[in-house]
XYZ file of C-alpha atoms in Angstrom:
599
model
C 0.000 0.000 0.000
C 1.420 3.476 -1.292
C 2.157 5.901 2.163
C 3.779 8.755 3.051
C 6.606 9.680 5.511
C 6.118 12.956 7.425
C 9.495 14.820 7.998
C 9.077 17.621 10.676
C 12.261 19.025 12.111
C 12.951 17.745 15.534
C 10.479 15.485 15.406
C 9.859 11.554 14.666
C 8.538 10.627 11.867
C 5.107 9.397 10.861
C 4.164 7.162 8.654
C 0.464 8.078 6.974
C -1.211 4.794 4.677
C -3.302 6.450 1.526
C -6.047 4.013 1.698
C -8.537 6.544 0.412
C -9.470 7.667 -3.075
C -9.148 10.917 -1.777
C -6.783 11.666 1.124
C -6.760 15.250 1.890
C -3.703 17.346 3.106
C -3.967 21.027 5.598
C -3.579 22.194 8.838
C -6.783 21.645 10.215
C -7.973 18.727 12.483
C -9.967 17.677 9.799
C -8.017 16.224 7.158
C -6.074 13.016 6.547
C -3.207 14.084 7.138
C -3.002 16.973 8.899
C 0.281 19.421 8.554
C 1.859 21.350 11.475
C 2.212 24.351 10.101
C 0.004 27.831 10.510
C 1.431 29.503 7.219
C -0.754 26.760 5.026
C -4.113 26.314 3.535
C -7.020 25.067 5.732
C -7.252 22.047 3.485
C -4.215 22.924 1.661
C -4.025 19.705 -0.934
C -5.546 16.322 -2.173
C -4.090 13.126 -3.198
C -6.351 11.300 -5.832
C -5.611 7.722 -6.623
C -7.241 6.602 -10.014
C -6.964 3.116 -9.307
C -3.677 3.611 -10.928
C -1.309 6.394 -9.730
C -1.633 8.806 -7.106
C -1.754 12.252 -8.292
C -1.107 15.642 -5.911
C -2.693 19.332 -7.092
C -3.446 22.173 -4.504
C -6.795 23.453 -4.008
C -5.668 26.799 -4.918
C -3.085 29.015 -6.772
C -2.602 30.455 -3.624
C -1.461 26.906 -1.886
C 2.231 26.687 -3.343
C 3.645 23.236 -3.278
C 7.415 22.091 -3.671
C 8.270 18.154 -5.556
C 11.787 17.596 -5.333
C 12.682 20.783 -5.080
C 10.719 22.286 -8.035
C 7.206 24.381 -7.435
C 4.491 22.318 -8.694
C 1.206 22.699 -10.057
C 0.048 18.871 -10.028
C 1.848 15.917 -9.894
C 2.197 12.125 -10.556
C 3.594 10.652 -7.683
C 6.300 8.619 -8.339
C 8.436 6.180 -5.552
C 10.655 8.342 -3.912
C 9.142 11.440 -4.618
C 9.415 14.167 -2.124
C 6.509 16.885 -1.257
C 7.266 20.587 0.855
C 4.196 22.218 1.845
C 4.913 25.148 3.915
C 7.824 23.715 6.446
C 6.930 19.916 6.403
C 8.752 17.644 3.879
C 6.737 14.210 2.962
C 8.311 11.220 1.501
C 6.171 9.259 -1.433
C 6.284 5.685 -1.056
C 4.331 3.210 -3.401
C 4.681 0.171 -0.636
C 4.717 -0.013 2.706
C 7.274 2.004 4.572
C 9.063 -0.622 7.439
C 7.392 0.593 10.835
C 8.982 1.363 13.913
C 9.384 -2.085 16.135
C 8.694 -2.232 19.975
C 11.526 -4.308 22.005
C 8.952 -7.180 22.000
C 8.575 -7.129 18.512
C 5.594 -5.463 18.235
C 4.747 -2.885 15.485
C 3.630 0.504 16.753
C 0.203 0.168 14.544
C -0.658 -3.365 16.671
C 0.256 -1.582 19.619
C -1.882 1.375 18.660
C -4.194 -1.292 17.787
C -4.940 -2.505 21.160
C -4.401 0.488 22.785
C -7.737 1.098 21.165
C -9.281 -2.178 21.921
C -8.655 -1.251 25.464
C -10.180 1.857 25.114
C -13.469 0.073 23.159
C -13.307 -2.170 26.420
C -13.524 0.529 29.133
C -16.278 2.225 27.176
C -18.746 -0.768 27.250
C -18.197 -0.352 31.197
C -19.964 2.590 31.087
C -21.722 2.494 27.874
C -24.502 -0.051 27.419
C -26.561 1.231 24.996
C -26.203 -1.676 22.179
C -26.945 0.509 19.207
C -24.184 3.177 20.256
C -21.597 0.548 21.307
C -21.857 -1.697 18.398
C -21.192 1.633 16.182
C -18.491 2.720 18.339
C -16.886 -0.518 17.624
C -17.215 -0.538 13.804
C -16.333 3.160 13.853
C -12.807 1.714 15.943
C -12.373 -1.717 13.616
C -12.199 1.027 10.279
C -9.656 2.879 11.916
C -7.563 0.344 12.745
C -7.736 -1.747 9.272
C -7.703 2.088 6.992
C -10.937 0.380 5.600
C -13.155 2.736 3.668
C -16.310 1.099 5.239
C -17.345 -1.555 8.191
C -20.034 -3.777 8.841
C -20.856 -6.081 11.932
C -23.100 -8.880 11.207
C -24.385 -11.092 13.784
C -25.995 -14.299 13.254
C -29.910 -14.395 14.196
C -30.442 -18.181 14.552
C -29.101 -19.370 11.435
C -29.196 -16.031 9.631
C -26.872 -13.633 9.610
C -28.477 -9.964 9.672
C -26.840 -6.850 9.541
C -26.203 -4.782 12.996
C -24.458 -2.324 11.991
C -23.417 -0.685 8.924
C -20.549 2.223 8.865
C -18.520 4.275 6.576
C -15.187 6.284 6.796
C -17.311 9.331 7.465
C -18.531 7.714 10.978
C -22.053 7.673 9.334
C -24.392 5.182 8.961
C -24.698 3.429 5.227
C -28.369 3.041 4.018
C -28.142 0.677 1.546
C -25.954 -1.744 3.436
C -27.213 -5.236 1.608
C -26.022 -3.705 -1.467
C -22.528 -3.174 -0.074
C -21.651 -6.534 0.560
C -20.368 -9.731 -0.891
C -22.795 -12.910 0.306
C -20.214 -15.358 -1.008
C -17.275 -14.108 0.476
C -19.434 -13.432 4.175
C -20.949 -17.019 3.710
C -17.436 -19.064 3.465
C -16.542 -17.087 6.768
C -19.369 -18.261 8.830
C -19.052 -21.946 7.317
C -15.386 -22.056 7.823
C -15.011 -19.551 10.872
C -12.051 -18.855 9.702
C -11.047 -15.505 8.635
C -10.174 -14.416 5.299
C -8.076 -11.407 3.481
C -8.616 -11.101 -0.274
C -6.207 -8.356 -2.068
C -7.780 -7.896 -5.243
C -11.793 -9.751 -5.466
C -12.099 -9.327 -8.920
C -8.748 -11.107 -9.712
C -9.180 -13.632 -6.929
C -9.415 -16.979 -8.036
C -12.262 -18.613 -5.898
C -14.199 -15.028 -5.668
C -13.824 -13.144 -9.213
C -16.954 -14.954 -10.907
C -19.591 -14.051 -7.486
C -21.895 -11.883 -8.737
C -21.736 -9.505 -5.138
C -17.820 -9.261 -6.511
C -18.255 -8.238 -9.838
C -20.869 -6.041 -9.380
C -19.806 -4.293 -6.378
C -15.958 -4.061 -8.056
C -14.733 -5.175 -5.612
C -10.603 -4.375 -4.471
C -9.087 -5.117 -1.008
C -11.726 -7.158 1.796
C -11.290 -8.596 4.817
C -13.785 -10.793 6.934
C -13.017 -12.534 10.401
C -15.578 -14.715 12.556
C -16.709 -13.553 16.152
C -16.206 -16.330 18.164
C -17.717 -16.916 21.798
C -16.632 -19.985 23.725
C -16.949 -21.956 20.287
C -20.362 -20.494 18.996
C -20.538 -18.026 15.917
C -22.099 -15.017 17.133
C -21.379 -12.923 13.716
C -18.561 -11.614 11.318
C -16.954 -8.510 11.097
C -16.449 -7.577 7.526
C -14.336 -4.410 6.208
C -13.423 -3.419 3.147
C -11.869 -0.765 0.475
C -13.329 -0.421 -2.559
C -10.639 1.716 -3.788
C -7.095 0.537 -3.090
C -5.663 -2.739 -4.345
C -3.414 -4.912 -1.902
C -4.865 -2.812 1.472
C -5.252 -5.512 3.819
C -2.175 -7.314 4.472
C -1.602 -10.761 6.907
C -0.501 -8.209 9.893
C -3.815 -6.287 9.272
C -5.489 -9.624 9.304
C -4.002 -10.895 12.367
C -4.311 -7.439 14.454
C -8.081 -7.585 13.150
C -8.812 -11.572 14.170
C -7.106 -10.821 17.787
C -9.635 -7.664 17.695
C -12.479 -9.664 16.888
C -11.743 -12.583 19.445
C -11.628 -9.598 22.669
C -14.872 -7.817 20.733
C -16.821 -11.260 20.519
C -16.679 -11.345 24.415
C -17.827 -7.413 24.733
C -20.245 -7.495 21.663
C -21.985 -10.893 23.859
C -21.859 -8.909 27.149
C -23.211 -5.724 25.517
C -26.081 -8.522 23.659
C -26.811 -9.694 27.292
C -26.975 -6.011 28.853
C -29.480 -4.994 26.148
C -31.503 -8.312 26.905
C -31.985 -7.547 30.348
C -32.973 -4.358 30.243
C -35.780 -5.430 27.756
C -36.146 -8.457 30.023
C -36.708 -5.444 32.796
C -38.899 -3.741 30.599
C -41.214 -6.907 29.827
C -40.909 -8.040 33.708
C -42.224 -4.450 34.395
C -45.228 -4.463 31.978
C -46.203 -7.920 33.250
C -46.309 -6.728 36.625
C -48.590 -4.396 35.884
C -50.858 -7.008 34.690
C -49.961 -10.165 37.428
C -49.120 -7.434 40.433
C -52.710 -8.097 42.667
C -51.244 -4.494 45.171
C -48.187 -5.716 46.417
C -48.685 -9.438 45.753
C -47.172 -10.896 42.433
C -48.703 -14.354 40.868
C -50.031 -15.077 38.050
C -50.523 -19.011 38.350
C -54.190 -20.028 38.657
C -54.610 -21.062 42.571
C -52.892 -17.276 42.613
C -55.881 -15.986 40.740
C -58.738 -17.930 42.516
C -57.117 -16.216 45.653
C -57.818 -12.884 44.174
C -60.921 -13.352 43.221
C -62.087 -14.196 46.320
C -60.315 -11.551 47.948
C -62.088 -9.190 45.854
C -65.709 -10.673 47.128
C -64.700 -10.804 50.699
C -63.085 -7.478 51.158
C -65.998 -5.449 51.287
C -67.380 -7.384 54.724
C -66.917 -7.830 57.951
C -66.221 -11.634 57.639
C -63.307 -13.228 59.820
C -61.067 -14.800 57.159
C -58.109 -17.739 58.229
C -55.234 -17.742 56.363
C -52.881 -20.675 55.933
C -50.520 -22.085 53.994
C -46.385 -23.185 54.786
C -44.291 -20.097 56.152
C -43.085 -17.441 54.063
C -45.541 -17.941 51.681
C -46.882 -14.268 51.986
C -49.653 -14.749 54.759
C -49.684 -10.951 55.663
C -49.487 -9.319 52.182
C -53.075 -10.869 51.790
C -54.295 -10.138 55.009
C -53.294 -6.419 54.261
C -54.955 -6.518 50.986
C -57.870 -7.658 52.408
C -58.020 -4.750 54.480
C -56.272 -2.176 51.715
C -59.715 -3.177 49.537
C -62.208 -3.401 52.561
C -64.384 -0.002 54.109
C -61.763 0.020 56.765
C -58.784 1.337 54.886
C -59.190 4.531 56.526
C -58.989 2.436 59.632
C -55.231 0.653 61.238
C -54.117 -2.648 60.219
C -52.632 -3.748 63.132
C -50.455 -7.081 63.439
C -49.373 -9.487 66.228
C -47.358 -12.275 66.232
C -48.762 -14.560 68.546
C -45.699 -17.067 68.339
C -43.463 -13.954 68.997
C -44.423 -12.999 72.443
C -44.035 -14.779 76.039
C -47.112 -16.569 77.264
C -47.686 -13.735 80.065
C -47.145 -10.615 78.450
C -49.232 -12.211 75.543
C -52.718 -10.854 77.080
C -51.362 -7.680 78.098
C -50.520 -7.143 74.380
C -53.929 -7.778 72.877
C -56.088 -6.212 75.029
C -53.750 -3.934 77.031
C -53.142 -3.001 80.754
C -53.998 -0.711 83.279
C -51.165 0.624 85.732
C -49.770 -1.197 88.519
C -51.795 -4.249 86.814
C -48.350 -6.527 87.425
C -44.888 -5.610 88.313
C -43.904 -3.151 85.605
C -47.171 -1.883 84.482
C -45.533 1.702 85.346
C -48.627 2.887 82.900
C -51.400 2.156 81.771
C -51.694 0.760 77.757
C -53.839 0.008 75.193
C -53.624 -3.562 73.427
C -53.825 -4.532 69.903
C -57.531 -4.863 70.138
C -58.061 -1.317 71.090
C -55.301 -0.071 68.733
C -57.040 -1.513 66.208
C -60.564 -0.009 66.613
C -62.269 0.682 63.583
C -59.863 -1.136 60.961
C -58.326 -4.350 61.159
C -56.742 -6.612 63.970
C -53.986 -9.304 62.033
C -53.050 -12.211 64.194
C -50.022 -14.394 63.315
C -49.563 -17.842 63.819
C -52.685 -17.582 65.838
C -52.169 -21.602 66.268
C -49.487 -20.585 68.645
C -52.051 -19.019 71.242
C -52.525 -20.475 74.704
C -55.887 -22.034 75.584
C -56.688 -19.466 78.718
C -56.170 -16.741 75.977
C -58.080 -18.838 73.471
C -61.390 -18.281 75.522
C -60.785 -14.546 76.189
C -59.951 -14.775 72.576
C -63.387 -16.165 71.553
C -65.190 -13.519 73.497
C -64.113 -10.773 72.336
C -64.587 -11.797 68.788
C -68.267 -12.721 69.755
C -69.029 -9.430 71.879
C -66.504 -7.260 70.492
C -65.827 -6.301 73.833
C -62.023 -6.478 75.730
C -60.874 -5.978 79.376
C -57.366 -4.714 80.048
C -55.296 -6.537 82.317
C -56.715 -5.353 85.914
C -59.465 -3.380 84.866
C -62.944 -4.009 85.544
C -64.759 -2.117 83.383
C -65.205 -3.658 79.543
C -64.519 -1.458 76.323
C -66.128 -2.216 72.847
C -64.290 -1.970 70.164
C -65.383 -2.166 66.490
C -62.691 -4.338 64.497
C -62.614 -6.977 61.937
C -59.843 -9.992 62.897
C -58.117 -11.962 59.934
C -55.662 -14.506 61.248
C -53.228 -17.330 60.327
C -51.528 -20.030 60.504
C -48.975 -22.225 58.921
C -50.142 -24.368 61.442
C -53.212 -27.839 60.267
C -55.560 -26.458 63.510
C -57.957 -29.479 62.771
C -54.816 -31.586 64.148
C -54.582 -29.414 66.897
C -58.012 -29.592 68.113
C -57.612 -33.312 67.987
C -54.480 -32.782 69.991
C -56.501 -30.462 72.401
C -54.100 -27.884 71.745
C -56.480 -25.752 69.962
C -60.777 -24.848 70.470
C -63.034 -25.767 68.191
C -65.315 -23.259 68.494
C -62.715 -20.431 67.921
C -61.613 -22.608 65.092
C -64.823 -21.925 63.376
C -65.235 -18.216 64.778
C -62.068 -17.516 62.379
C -62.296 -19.972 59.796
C -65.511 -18.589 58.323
C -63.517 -17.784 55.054
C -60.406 -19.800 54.696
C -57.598 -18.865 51.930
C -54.937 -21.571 51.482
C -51.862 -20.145 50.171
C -50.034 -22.597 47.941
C -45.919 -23.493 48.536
C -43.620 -21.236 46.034
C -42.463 -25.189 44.741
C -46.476 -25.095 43.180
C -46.784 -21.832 41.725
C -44.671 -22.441 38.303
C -43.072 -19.501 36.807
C -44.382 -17.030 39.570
C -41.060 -18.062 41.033
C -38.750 -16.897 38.099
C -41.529 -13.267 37.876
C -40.943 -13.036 41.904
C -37.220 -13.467 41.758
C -36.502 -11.103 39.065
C -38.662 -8.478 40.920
C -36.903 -9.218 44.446
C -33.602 -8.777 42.579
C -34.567 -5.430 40.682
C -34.885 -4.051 44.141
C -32.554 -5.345 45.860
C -29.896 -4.542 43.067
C -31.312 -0.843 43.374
C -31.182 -0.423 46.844
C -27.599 -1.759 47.357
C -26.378 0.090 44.319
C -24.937 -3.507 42.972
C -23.673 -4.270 39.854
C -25.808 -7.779 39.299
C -28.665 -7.494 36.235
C -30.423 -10.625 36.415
C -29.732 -14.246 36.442
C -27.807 -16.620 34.213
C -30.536 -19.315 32.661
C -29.042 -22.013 34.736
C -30.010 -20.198 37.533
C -33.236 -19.781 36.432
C -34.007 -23.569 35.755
C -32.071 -24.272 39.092
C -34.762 -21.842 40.772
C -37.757 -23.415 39.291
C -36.508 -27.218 40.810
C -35.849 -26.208 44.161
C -38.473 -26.853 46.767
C -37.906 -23.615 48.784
C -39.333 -25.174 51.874
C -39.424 -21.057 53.061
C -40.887 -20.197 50.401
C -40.754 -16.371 49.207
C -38.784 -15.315 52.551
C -36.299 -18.089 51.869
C -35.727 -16.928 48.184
C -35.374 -12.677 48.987
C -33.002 -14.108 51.533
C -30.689 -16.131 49.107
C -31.032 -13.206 46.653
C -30.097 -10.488 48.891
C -27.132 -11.944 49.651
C -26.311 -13.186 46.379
C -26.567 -9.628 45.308
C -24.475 -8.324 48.486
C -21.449 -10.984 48.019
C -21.768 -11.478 43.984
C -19.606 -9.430 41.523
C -20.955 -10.587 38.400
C -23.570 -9.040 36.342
C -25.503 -12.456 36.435
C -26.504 -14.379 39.116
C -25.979 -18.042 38.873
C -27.393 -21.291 40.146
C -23.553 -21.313 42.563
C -24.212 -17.960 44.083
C -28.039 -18.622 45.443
C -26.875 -21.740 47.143
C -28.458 -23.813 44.817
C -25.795 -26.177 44.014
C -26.711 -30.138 43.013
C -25.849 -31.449 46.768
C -29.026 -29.171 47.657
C -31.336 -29.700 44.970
C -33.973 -32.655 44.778
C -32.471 -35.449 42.984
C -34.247 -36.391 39.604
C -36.395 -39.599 40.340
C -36.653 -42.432 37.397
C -39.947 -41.954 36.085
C -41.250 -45.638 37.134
C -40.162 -44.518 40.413
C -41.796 -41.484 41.022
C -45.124 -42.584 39.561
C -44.882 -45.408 42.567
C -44.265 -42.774 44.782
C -47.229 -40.755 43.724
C -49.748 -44.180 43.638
C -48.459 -45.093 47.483
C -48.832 -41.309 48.693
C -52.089 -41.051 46.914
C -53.517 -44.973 48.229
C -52.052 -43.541 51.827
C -54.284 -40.511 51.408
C -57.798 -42.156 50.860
C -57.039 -44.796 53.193
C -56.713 -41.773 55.456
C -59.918 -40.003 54.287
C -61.831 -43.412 54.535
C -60.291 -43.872 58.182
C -58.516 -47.279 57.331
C -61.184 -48.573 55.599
C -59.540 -50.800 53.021
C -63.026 -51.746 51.110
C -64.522 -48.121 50.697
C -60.855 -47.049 49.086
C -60.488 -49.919 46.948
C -63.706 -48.830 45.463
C -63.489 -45.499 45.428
C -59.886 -45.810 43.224
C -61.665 -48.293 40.739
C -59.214 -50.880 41.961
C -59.241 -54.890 43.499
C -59.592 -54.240 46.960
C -56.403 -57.151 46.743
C -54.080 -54.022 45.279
C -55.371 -51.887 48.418
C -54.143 -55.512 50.731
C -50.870 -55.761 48.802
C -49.783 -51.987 49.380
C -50.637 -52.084 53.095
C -48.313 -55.053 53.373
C -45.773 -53.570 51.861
C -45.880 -50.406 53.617
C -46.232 -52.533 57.118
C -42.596 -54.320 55.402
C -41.062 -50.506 54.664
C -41.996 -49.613 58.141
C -39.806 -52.715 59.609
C -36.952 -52.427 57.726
C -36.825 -48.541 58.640
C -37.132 -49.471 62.310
């Protein structure tokens, strides 16, 4: 390739390529080549290469120029030639001038070369908007190669599509199909290997392509983005002007470029993803959210609706379902939607507080009631007048609080501890439990009757292992806050944390997963979360049972279950599964054999 040696006076030389058809000359920041010296033109002279020779001529009368020593009008450069314009002498050079080595070994133009692909790096830490990086990288790759134009394809399934489409200018090309050669791009992506051609149109394997002959094509280079073994696109570049451009070092500088970009192009890919990812995950909300509650599977939805027709009364409502499965957020919808959201939602945790300060809490205390009643207070009960009274783990209570319990959800009237006189109060009670109170009562731990005084409406909340991909919707909204609030650097979650997510059995439910994912998020320094940094490695997760052996699991659980409902009786199940009452014999032996060996 035909260059040009800059000679300023104390000063060490530089070596300019004339890639272009048109490579202008002047003072000013703007040009090609730009000339330190005040006395000379703006834009002072072109070089126009023919596709032949180069040829010099000044703008203007008024912009003398010196070749070998003789004032010149125009000129055809020749090998050798020298140029003085104004105090700068250039040296004409029709191939390449040897470049300046580093003590490695290394040419000055690789080193420049990943100088700038360490520059393109720290940019995409700060820059992830994919439409500006991936131009800012094409804009880079032409600078580096002295290519006339760029283009970054990227595969889209099978098909590569084009991303981005740049010229010399730093401006986007329009008609970028046009400007490109499908045979030459297609044996990159089936080789992924890359390829320099110096001259298409003389090219053995390439001359008689159509894209080549009609697009005239001179000097082209194309090199594969690989990631971890996977073709994620091509980079393709190319002069249309210059014979012999692209040379084996240009090749190599580009291919080492490309491997570093296919990393940052992916990571810029996945940014982009997640923030539409976000932006989906924020419009579904919208839909799913029920107030604060997210879930969108269908027990979820049955819950709503009948949320939505017992809000508006004063019905007592039990809650249950396993712990941290979000017992409160629908006891304060319930009240959020009822005529008593002017009114205080109040909460007690009746699991939380010792047996005798218990009754002192719920319906208060006058002074000098019991050592350390300094003053008298009002309990839950009373703090609660006119809205709602929430109690916790009510299956926790103690039965001489169970009866006072029951009466004052009959009467709505409370005593405080070591008062006499009664005060009505005008409350509705929800409660729950993660607790199976008809056990209790059979255990005598708990009262019937206040069983059914609260369990007029019951709303069993289903385990986070049966709600299906409310998991994945809760987990990306737990980490969008989280990741906000501790101003961390994780964006979402890798997919094998997702799957891992979906197979765990979370026996605490939603509080166990915003616990894993807080700390993920505190302790993580990656920008995706995986399956490693939840805890959710394969000694903790269920093992995956042979099919055969998990539908015997299910048949004995299920036979177990309607023995259970029938009380033992062996005839009423056998006909109620459709079965010979000698299957329900056979699995009662067995289980009576399982039982032996186990003690």
């Amino acid at each position: 390739m035909a260059s040009l040696r800059m000679l300023v006076p104390g000063k060490t030389p530089e070596v300019y390529h004339l890639y272009k058809k048109i490579t202008s000359l002047g003072k000013v920041r703007e040009n090609d080549i730009v000339i330190p010296d005040p006395l000379i033109g703006d834009t002072h002279a072109h070089i126009h290469y023919d596709g032949k020779h180069y040829n010099i001529k000044p703008l203007t009368r008024q912009n003398p120029m010196h070749i070998n020593g003789r004032k010149k009008r125009k000129h055809r450069l020749k090998e050798g030639d020298k140029i003085r314009i104004g105090g700068v002498e250039l040296e004409f050079h029709i191939q390449d001038i040897p470049t300046e080595e580093t003590e490695a070994g290394t040419t000055m133009v690789e080193v420049n070369s990943y100088k700038k692909l360490y520059e393109f790096s720290q940019k995409l830490l700060t820059d992830y908007e994919i439409n500006s990086l991936l131009e800012k990288l094409m804009d880079m790759v032409i600078e580096i190669t002295n290519a006339d134009r760029g283009f970054l394809i990227l595969m889209e399934g099978e098909t590569p599509q084009i991303r981005v489409a740049r010229n010399l200018r730093r401006e986007n090309i329009a008609d970028a199909v046009s400007q490109l050669s499908d045979s030459i791009i297609d044996k990159v992506i089936k080789t992924r290997k890359p390829l320099i051609i110096s001259d298409a149109l003389s090219d053995d394997e390439f001359s008689s392509s159509l894209s080549v002959i009609n697009l005239k094509l001179q000097s082209v280079m194309c090199v594969p983005l690989l990631e971890r073994g996977s073709l994620i696109g091509v980079i393709y570049v190319g002069n249309h002007n210059v014979i012999d451009l692209f040379e084996e070092d240009s090749l190599e500088i580009l291919t080492v470029f490309s491997s570093q970009a296919s990393l940052l192009i992916r990571n810029a890919l996945l940014v982009n993803e997640l923030k539409f990812d976000k932006e989906q995950l924020s419009q579904r909300l919208d839909k799913i959210m029920y107030g604060e509650i997210i879930g969108a599977c269908p027990a979820m939805q049955d819950i709503y609706r009948k949320v939505d027709k017992i809000a508006g009364t004063d019905i007592s409502v039990l809650i249950t379902g396993e712990t941290g499965t979000g017992k409160e957020l629908i006891a304060r919808e319930i009240h959020q939607r009822s005529n008593r959201t002017s009114g205080a939602f109040i909460t007690i945790n009746c699991g939380a507080i010792p047996e005798n300060l218990l009754e002192s809490e719920l319906f208060g205390h006058v002074k000098g009631a019991f050592t350390g009643a300094v003053a008298t207070k009002t309990g839950r009960f009373q703090q609660a007048d006119k809205g709602t009274l929430f109690l916790d783990e009510v299956g926790e209570l103690p039965l001489n609080l169970q009866v006072k319990l029951l009466r004052a959800l009959q009467e709505h009237i409370v005593t405080k501890v070591g008062a006499t006189q009664p005060e009505h109060v005008d409350i509705r009670v929800i409660a729950a439990t993660n607790k199976t109170l008809e056990d209790e009562i059979k255990k005598g731990a708990f009262r019937e009757d206040l069983y059914y005084r609260l369990n007029v409406v019951n709303i069993f909340l289903p385990p986070l292992k049966e709600r299906g991909e409310d998991v994945v919707l809760i987990a990306k909204f737990i980490l969008d806050k989280y990741a906000g609030e501790l101003n961390s650097k994780v964006r979402g979650f890798s997919p094998n944390a997702l799957v891992a997510m979906k197979k765990f059995d979370w026996p605490g439910n939603i509080r166990q997963l915003e616990n894993h994912i807080k700390k993920a998020v505190v302790l993580s320094d990656k920008n995706l979360l995986g399956p490693e940094d939840l805890g959710l490695t394969a000694d903790v997760m269920e093992p995956i049972k042979p099919l055969a052996e998990a539908k015997e699991d299910f048949q004995r659980n299920y036979i177990n279950e309607i023995l259970a409902r029938n009380n033992g009786n062996r005839t009423k199940t056998a006909k109620d599964l459709n079965v010979d009452p000698r299957t329900i014999f056979r699995h009662l032996e067995k289980e009576e054999k399982m039982k032996r060996v186990e003690e």
